[in-house]
mmCIF file of C-alpha atoms in Angstrom:
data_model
loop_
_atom_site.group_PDB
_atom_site.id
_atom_site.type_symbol
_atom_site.label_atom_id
_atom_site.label_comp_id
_atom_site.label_asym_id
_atom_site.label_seq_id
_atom_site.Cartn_x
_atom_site.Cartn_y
_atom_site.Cartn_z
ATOM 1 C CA UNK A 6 111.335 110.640 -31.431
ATOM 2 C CA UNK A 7 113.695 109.012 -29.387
ATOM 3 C CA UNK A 8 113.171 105.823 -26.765
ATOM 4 C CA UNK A 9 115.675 104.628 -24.574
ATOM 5 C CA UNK A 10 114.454 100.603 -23.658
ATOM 6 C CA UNK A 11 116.679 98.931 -20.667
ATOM 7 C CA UNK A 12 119.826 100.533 -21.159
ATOM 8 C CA UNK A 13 122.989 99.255 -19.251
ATOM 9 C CA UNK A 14 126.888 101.206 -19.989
ATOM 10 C CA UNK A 15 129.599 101.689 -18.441
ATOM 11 C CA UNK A 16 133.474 101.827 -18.283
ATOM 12 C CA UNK A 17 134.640 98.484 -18.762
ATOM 13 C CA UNK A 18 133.451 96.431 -16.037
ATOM 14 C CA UNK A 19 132.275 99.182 -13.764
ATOM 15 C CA UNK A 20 128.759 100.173 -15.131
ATOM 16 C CA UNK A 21 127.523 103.249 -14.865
ATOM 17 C CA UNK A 22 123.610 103.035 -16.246
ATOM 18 C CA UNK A 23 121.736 100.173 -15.274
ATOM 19 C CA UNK A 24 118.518 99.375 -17.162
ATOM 20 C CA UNK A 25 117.238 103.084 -17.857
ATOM 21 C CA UNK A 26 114.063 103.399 -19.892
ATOM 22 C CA UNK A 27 112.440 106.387 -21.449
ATOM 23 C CA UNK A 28 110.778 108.408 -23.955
ATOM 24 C CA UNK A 29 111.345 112.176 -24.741
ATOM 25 C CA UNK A 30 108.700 113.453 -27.887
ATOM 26 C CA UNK A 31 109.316 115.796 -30.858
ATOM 27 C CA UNK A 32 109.395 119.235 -29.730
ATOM 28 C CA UNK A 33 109.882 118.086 -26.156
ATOM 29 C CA UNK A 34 112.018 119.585 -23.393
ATOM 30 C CA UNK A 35 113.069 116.544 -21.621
ATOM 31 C CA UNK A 36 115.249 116.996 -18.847
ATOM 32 C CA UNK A 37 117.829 114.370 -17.158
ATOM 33 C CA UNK A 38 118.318 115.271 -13.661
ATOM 34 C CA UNK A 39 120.458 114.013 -10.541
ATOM 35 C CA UNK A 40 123.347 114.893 -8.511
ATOM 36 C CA UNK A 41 126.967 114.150 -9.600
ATOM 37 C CA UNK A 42 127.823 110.930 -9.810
ATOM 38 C CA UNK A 43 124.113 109.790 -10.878
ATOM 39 C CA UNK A 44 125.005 108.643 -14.493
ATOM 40 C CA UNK A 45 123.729 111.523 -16.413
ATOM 41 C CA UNK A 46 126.781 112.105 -18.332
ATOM 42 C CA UNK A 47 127.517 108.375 -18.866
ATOM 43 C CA UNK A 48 123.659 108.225 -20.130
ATOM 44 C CA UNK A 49 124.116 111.406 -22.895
ATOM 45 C CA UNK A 50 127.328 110.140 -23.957
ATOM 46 C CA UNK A 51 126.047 106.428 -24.693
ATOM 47 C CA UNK A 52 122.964 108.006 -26.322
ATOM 48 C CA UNK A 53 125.717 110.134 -28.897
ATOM 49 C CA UNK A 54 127.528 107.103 -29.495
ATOM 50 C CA UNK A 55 130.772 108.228 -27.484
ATOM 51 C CA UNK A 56 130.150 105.365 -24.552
ATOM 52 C CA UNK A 57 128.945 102.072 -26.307
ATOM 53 C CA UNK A 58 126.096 100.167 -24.817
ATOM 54 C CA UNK A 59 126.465 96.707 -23.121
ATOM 55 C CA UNK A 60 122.894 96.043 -23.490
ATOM 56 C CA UNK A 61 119.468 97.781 -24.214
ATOM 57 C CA UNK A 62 118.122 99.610 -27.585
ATOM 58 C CA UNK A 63 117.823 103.043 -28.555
ATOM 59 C CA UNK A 64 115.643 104.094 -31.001
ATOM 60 C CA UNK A 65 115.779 107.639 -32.676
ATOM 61 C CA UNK A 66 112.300 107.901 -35.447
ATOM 62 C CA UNK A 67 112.108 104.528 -35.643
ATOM 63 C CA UNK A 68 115.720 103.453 -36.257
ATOM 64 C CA UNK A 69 117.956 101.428 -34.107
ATOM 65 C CA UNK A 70 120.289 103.336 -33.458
ATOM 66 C CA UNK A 71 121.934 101.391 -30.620
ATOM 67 C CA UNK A 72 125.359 100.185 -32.404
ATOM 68 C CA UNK A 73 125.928 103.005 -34.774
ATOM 69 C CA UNK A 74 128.867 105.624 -34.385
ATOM 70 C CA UNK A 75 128.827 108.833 -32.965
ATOM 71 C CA UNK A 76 129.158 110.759 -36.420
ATOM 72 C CA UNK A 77 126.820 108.191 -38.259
ATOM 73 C CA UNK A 78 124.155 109.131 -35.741
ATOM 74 C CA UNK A 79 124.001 113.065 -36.533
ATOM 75 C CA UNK A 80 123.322 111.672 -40.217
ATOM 76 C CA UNK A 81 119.863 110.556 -38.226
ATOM 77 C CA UNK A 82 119.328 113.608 -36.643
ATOM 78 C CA UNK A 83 121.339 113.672 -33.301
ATOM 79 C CA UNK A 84 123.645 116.285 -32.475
ATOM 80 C CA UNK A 85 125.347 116.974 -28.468
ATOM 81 C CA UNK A 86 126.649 119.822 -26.894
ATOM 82 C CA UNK A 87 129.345 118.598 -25.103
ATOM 83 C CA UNK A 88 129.852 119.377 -21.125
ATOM 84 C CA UNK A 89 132.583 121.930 -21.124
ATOM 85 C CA UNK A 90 131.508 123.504 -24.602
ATOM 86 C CA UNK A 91 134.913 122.075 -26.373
ATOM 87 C CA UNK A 92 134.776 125.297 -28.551
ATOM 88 C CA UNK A 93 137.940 125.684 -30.983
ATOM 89 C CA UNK A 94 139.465 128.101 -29.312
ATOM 90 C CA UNK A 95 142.239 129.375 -32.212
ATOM 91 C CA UNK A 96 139.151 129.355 -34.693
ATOM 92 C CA UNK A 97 136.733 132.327 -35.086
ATOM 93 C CA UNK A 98 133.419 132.644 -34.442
ATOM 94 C CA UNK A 99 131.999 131.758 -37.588
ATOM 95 C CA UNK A 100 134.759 129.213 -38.384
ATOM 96 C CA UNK A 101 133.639 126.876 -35.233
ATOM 97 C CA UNK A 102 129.916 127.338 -36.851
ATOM 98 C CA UNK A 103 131.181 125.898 -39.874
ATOM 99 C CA UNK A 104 132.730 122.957 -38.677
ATOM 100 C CA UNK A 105 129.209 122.244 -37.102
ATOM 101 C CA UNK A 106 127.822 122.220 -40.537
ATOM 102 C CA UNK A 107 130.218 120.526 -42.650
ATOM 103 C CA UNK A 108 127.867 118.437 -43.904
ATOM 104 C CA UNK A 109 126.258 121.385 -45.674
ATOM 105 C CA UNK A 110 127.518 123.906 -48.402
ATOM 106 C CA UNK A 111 126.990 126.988 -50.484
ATOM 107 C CA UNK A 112 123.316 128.725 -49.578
ATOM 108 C CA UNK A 113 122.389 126.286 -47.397
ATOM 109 C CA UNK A 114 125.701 126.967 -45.058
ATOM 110 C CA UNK A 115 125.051 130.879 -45.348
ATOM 111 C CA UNK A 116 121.114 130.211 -44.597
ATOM 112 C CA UNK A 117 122.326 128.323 -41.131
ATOM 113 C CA UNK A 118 124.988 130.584 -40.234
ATOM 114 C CA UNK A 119 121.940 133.477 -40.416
ATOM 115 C CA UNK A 120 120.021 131.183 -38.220
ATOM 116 C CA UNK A 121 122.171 130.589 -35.365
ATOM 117 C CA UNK A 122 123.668 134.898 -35.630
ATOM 118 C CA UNK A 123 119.635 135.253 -35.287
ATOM 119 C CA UNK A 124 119.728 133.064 -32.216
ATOM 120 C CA UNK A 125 122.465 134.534 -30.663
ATOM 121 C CA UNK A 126 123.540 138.199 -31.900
ATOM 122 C CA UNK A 127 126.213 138.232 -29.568
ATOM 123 C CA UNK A 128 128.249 135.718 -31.672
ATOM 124 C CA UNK A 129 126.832 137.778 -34.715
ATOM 125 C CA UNK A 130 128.744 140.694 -33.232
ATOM 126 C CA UNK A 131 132.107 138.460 -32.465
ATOM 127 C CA UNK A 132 131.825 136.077 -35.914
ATOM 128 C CA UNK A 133 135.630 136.992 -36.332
ATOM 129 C CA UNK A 134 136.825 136.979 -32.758
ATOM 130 C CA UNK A 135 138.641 134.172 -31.569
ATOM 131 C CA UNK A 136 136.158 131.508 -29.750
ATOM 132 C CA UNK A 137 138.402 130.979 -26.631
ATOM 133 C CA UNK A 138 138.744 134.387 -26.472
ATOM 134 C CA UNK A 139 134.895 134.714 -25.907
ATOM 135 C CA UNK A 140 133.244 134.793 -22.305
ATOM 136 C CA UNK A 141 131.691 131.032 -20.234
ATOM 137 C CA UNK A 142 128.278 132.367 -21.869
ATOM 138 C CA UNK A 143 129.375 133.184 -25.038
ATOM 139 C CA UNK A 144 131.510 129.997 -25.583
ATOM 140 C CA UNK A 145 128.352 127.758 -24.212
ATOM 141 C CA UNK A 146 125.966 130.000 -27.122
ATOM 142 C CA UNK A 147 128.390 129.040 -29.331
ATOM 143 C CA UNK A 148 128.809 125.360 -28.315
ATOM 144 C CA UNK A 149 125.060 124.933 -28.620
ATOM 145 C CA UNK A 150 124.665 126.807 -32.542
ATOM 146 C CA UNK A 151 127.331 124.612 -33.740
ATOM 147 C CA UNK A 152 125.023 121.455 -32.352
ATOM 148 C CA UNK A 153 122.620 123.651 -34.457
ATOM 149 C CA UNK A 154 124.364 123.974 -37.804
ATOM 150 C CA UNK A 155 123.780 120.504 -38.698
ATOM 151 C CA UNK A 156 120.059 120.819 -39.011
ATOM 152 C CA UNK A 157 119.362 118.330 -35.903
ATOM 153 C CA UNK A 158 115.742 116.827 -34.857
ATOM 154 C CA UNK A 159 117.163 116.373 -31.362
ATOM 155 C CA UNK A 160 120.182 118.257 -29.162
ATOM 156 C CA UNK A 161 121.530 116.736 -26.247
ATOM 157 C CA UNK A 162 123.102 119.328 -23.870
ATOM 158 C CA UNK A 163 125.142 117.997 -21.067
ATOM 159 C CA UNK A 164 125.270 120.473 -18.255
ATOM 160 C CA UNK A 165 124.420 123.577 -19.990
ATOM 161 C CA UNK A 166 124.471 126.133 -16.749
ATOM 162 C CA UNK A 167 127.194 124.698 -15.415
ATOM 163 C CA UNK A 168 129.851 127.981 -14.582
ATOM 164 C CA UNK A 169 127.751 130.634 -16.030
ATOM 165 C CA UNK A 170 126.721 133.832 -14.632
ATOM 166 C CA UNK A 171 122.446 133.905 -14.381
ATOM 167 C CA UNK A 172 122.184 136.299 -17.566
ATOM 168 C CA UNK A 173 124.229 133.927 -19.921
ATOM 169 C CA UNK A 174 122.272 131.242 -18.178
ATOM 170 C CA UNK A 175 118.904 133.316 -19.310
ATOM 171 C CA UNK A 176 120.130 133.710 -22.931
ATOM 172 C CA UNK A 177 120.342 130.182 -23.171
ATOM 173 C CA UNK A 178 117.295 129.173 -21.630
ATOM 174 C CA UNK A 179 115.401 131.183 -24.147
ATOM 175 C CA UNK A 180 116.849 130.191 -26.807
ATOM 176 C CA UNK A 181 116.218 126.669 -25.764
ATOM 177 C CA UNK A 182 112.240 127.620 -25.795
ATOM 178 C CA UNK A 183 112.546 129.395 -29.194
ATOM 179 C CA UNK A 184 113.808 126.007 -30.411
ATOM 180 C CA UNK A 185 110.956 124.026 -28.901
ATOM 181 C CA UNK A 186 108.606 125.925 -30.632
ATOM 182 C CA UNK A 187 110.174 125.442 -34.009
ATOM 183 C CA UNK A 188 109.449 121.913 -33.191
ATOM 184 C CA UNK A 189 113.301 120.696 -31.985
ATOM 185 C CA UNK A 190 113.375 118.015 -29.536
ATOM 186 C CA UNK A 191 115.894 118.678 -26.616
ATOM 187 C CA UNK A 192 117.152 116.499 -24.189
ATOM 188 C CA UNK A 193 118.810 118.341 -21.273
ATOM 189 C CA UNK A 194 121.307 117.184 -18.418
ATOM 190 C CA UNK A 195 121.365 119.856 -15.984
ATOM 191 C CA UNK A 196 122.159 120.609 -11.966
ATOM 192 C CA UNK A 197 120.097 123.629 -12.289
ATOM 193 C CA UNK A 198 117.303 122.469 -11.101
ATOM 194 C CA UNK A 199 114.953 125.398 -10.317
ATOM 195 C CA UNK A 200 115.503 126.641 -13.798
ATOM 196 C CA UNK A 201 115.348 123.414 -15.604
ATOM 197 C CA UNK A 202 112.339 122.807 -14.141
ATOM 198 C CA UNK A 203 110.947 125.985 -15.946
ATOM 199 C CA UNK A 204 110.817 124.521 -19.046
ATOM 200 C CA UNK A 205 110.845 121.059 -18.659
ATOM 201 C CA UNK A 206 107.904 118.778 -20.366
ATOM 202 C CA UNK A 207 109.271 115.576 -18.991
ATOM 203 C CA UNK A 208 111.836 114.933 -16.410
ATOM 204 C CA UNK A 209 113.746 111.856 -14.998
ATOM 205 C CA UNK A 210 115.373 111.938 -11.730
ATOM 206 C CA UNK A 211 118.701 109.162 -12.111
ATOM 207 C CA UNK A 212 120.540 108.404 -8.514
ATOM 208 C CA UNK A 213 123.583 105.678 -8.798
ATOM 209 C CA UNK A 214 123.072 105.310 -12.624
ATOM 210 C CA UNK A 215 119.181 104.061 -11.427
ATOM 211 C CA UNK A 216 115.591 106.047 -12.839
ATOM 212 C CA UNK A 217 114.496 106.636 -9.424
ATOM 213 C CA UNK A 218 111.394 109.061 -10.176
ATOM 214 C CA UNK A 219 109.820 109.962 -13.462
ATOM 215 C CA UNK A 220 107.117 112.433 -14.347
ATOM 216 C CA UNK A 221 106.140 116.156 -15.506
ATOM 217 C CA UNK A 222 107.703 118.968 -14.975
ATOM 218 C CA UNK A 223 105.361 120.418 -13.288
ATOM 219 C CA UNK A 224 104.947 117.193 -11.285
ATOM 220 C CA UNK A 225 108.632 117.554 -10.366
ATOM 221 C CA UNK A 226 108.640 121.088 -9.230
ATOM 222 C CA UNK A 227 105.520 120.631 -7.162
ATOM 223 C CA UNK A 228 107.312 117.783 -5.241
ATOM 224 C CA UNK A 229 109.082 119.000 -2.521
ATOM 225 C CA UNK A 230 109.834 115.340 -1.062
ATOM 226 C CA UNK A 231 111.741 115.060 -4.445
ATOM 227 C CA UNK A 232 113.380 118.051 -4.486
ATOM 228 C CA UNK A 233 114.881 117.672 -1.022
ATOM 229 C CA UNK A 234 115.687 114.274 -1.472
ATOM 230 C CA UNK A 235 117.196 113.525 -5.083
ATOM 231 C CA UNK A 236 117.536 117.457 -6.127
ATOM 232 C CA UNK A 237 118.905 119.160 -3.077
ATOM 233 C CA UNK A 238 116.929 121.812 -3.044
ATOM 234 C CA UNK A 239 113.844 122.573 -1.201
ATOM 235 C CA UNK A 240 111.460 123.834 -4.011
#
């Protein structure tokens, strides 16, 4: 699905990944953890084409997709929630959904707006309300079905619990497995780490833009040395 082979990029000369190589699977939870300041941010961005890369490859089914633009890469499958959600806030409900698939039209627009309502029937219920009018939960359900409406293979979520109260947080989370099982591939930067760690297939631990551990998991949340070191947390 997607591999990541000695990636270095930055902000002009100050870089802020340094040689990062990995592999997340189809249908995967793979989950990009560290404190701030780590380069997990940097790392999504470069991967969506909004930070280019100075050196390395990335690969998404097979395709170099290293050099190409942000939008040419959702043509290959890739599609990012942004940290912050970046909703539309004058636009309804529905009308930020559609944006998210304007590459589609006709029955195949109506067949993903059903989709992502099924998803999340709270935005079902507030289709014609106003998105900034809409709650830190709602706006970050939102955020991710527009990622949705373009019929991606793989969604990269940058800080998805980030300012949400624990039942939003829970909405999201099982959505996220919901998706896995229909075979989506989701890479997932997150300070959350108890939860994260929940779901997580494959995790990689970055400290000063550097992989510094890499494993399950399971492997992660059994290693309290980890946790308390890299993590902050003690389990």
């Amino acid at each position: 699905m997607l591999t990541v082979d000695n990636l270095t990029c930055g902000y002009g000369d100050i870089m802020a990944v340094h040689g990062l190589s990995f592999a997340a699977g189809k249908g995967e939870i793979f989950a990009m953890l560290g404190a701030n300041g780590a380069g997990k941010t940097s790392t999504i961005m470069c991967l969506a084409g909004h930070v280019a890369a100075t050196s390395g490859r990335v690969t998404l089914n097979g395709t170099n997709i290293t050099d190409l633009p942000a939008q040419a890469r959702v043509g290959h499958g890739m599609a990012l929630v942004p940290e912050g959600r970046r909703v539309f806030a004058e636009l309804s409900v529905e009308e930020n959904l559609v944006v998210g698939g304007h590459t589609i039209a006709g029955p195949a627009l109506s067949a993903n707006l059903e989709r992502i309502f099924g998803h999340f029937p709270r935005l079902a219920e507030r289709k014609t309300q106003a998105a900034g009018s809409l709650s830190g939960g709602e706006q970050q359900m939102l955020a991710i079905g527009r990622a949705l409406m373009a019929n991606p293979q793989l969604v990269l979520i940058d800080e998805l619990s980030l300012g949400l109260m624990p039942k939003a947080i829970d909405a999201c989370y099982e959505v996220l497995q919901a998706l896995k099982a229909d075979g989506l591939s989701i890479l997932l930067v997150e300070q959350n780490t108890t939860r994260v760690l929940d779901i997580a297939d494959q995790v990689i631990v970055l400290e000063s833009g550097v992989k510094s551990w890499e494993g399950t998991g399971v492997e992660a949340d059994g290693n309290a040395a980890l946790l308390e070191a890299y993590l902050g947390t003690a389990g």
